[in-house]
Tab-separated table of C-alpha atoms and ligand atoms in Angstrom:
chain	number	residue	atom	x	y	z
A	10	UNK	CA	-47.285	201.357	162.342
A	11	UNK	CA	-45.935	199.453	165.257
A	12	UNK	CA	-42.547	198.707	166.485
A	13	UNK	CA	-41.106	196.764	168.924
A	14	UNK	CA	-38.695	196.548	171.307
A	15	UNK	CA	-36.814	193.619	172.848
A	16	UNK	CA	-35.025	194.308	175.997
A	17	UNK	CA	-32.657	191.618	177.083
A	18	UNK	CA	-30.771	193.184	179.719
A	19	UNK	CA	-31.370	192.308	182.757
A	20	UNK	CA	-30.657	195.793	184.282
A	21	UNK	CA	-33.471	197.975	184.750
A	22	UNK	CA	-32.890	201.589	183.275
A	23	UNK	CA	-29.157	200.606	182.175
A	24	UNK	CA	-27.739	200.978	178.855
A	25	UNK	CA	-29.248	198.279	176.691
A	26	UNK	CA	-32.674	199.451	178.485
A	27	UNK	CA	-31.578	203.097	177.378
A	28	UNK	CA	-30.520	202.155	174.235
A	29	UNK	CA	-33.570	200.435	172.601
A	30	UNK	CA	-36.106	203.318	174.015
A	31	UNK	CA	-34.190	205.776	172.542
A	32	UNK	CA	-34.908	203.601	169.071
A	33	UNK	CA	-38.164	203.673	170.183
A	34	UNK	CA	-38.547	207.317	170.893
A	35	UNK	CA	-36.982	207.759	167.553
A	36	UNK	CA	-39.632	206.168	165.909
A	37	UNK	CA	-42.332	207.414	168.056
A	38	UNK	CA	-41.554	211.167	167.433
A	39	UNK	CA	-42.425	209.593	163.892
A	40	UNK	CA	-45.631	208.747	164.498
A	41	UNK	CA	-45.294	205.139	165.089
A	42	UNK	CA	-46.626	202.879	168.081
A	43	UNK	CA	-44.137	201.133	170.192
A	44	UNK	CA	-44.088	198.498	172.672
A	45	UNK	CA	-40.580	197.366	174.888
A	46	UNK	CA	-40.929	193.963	176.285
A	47	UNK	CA	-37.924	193.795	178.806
A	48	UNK	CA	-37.424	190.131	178.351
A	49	UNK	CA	-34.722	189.313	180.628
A	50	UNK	CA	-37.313	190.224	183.491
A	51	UNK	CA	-40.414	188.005	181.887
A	52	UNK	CA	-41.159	184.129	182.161
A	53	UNK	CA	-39.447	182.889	179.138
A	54	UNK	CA	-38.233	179.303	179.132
A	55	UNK	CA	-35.687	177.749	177.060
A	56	UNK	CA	-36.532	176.039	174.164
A	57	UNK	CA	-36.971	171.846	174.699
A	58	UNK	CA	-36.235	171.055	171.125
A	59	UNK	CA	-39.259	168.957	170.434
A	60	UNK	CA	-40.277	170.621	167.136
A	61	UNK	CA	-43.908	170.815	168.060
A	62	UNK	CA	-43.846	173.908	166.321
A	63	UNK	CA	-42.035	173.494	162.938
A	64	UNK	CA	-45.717	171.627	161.411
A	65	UNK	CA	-47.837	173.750	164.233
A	66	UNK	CA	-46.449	177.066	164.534
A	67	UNK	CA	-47.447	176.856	168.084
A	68	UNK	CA	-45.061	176.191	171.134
A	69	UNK	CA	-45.899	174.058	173.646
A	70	UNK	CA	-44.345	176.660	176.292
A	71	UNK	CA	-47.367	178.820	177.504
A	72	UNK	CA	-45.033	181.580	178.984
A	73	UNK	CA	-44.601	185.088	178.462
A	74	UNK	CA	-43.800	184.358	175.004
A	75	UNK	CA	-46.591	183.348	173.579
A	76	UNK	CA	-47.744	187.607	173.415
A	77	UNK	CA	-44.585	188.141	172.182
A	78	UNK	CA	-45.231	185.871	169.267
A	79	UNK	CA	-48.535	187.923	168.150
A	80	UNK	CA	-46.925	191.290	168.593
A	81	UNK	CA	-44.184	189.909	166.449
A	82	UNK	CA	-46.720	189.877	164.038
A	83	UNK	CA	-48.203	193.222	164.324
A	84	UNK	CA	-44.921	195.087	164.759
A	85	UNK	CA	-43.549	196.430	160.919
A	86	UNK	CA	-40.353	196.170	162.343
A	87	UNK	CA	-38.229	195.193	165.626
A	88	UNK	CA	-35.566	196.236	167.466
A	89	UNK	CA	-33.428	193.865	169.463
A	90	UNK	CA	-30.960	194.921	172.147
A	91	UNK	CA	-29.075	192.855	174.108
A	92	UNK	CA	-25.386	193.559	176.054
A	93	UNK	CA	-22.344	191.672	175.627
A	94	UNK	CA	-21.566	188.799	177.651
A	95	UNK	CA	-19.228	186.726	177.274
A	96	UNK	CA	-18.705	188.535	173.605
A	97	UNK	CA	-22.007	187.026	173.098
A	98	UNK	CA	-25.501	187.876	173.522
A	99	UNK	CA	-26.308	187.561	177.354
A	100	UNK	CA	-28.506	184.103	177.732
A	101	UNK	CA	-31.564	185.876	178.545
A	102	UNK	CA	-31.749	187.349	175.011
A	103	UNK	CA	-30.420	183.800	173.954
A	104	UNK	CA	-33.488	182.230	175.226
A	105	UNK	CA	-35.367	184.509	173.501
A	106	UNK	CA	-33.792	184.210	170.374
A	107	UNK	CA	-33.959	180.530	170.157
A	108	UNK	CA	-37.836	180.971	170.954
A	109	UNK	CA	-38.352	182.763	167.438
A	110	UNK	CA	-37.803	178.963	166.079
A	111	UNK	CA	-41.762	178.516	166.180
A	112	UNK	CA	-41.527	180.952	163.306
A	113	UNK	CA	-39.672	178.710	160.680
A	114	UNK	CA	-41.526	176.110	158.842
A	115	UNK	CA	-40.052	172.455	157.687
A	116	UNK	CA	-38.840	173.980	154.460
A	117	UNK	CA	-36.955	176.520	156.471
A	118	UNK	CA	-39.355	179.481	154.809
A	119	UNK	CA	-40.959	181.698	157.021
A	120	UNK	CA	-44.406	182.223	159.427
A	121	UNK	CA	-44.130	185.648	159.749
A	122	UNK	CA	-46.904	187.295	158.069
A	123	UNK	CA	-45.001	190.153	156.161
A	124	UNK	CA	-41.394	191.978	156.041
A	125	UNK	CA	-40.602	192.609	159.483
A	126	UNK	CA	-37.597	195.246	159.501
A	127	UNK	CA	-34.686	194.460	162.136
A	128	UNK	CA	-32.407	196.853	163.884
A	129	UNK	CA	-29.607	194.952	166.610
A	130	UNK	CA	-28.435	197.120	169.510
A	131	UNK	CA	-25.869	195.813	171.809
A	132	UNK	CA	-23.733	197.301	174.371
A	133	UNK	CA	-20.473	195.918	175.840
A	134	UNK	CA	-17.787	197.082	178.505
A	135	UNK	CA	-14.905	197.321	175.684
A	136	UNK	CA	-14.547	200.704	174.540
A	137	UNK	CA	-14.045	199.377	171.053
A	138	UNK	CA	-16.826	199.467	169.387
A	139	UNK	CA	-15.383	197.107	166.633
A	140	UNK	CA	-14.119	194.132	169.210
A	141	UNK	CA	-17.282	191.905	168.564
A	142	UNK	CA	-17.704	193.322	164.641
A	143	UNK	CA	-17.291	189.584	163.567
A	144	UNK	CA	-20.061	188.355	165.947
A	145	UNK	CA	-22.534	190.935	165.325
A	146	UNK	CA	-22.037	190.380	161.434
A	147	UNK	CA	-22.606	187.191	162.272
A	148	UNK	CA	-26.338	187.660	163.799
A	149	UNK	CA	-26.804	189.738	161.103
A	150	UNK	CA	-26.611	187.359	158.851
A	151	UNK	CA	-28.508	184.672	161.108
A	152	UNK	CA	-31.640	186.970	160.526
A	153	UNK	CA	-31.134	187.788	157.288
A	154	UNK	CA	-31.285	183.889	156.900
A	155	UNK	CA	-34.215	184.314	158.970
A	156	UNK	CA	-36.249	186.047	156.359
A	157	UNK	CA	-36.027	189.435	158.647
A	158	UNK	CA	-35.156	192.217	156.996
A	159	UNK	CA	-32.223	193.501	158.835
A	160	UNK	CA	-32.341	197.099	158.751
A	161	UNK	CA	-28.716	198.337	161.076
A	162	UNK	CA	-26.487	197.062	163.821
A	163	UNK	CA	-26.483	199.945	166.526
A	164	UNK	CA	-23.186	199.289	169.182
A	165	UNK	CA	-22.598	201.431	172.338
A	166	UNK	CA	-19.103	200.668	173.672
A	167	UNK	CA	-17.582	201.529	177.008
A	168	UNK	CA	-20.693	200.575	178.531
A	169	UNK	CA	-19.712	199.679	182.583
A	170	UNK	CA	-22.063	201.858	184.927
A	171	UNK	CA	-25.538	201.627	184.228
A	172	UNK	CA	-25.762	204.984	183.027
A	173	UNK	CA	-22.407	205.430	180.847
A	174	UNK	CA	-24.856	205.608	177.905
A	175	UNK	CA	-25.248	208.707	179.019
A	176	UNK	CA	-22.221	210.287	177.948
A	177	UNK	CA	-22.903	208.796	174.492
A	178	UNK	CA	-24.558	211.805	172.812
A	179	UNK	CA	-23.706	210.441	169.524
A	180	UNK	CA	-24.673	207.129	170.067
A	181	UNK	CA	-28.369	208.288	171.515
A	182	UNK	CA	-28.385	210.312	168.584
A	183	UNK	CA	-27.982	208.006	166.014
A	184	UNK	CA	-30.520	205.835	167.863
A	185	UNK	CA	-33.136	207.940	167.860
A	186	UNK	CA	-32.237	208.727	164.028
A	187	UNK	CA	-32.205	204.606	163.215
A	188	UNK	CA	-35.790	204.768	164.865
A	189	UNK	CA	-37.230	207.614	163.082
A	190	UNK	CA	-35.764	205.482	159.761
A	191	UNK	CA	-38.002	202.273	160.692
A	192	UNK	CA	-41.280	204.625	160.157
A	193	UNK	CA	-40.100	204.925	156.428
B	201	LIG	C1	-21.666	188.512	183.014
B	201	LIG	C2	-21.143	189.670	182.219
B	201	LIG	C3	-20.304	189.416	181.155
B	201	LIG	C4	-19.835	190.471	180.380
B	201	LIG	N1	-19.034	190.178	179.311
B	201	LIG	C5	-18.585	191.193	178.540
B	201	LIG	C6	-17.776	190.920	177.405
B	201	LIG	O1	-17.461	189.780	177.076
B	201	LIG	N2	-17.332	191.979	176.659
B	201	LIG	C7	-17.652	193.278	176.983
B	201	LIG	O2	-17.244	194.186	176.278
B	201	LIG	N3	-18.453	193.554	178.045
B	201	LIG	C8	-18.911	192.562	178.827
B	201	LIG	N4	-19.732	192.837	179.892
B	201	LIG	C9	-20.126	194.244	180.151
B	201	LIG	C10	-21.516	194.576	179.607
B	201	LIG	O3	-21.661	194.157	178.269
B	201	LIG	C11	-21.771	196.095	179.608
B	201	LIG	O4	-21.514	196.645	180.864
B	201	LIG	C12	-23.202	196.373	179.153
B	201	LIG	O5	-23.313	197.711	178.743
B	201	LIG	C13	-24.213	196.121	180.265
B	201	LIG	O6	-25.493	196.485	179.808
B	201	LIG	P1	-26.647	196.930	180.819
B	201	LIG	O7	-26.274	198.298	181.358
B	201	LIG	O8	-27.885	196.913	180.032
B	201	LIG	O9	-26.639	195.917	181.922
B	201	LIG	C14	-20.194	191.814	180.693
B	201	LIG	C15	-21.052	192.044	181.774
B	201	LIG	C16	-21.518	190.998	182.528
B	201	LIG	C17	-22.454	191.282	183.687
């Protein structure tokens, strides 16, 4: 079984970067297979809107995101993390996101090959974990409409220094508990 991780922060090692490994670790110490793709460091280009790939299911970007596309298919599940700006998703994971349109077909059903299980992990500056609530209910149900199975919305709050995570023990914890729950 093989999971993967979506990095969009563009810090290296900071909290969103902390965050989804811990997922990961989770479900490795389960006996899965991961793989983090730290996208907000990779050649990803936004996507032009031509459509090539609603009757293809091939983009006509040949970027880093044409591996991502195949290991979206072998993964059983997949955990995106992105932080908060903006209250948004940062544009890097954006960019990403707007990418996955190769997999929806003209009648708006789905090119993935199988259920593909879907955790969210964000991090933000406020310290209140329910500030963006509205938003990230919002996503959810984006990939829900999506045809992924969405699995858990992970937040750490109070996020600033790169490794504030850190002090998160409960957080980490229930990280590594959401990844052990993928393998199941
Ligand atoms: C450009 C920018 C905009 C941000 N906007 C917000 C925001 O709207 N709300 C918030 O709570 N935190 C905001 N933050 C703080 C980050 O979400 C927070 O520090 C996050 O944990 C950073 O993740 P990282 O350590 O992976 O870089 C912003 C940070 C940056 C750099």
């Amino acid at each position: 079984m093989k999971i993967l991780g979506i990095d969009g922060s563009p810090r290296k090692n900071g909290n969103t970067e902390k965050l989804v490994k811990n997922i990961l670790q989770g479900a490795e110490a389960n006996g899965a297979k991961t793989r983090h793709y730290k996208v907000a460091r990779m050649n990803i280009s936004p996507c032009l809107g031509c459509m090539d790939c609603r009757e293809s299911g091939i983009c006509i970007h040949e970027d880093d995101m044409t591996p991502i596309y195949d290991e979206i298919q072998s993964s059983h599940a997949i955990v995106i993390g992105s932080p908060v700006y903006m209250w948004q998703v940062n544009a890097q994971t954006k960019t990403f996101l707007d990418r996955l349109v190769l997999f929806i077909k003209p009648d708006f059903s789905s090119r993935l090959n199988g259920p593909k299980g879907l955790v969210l992990a964000f991090t933000q500056g406020n310290p209140d974990a329910h500030a963006f609530k509205t938003y990230f209910d919002y996503l959810e149900r984006l990939f829900s409409f999506l045809h992924y199975g969405v699995r858990e919305t992970i937040v750490a709050a109070g996020t600033r220094q790169e490794n504030d995570i850190l002090q998160q023990a409960d957080v980490l914890e229930k990280a590594r508990e959401i990844g052990m729950s993928l393998t199941v």
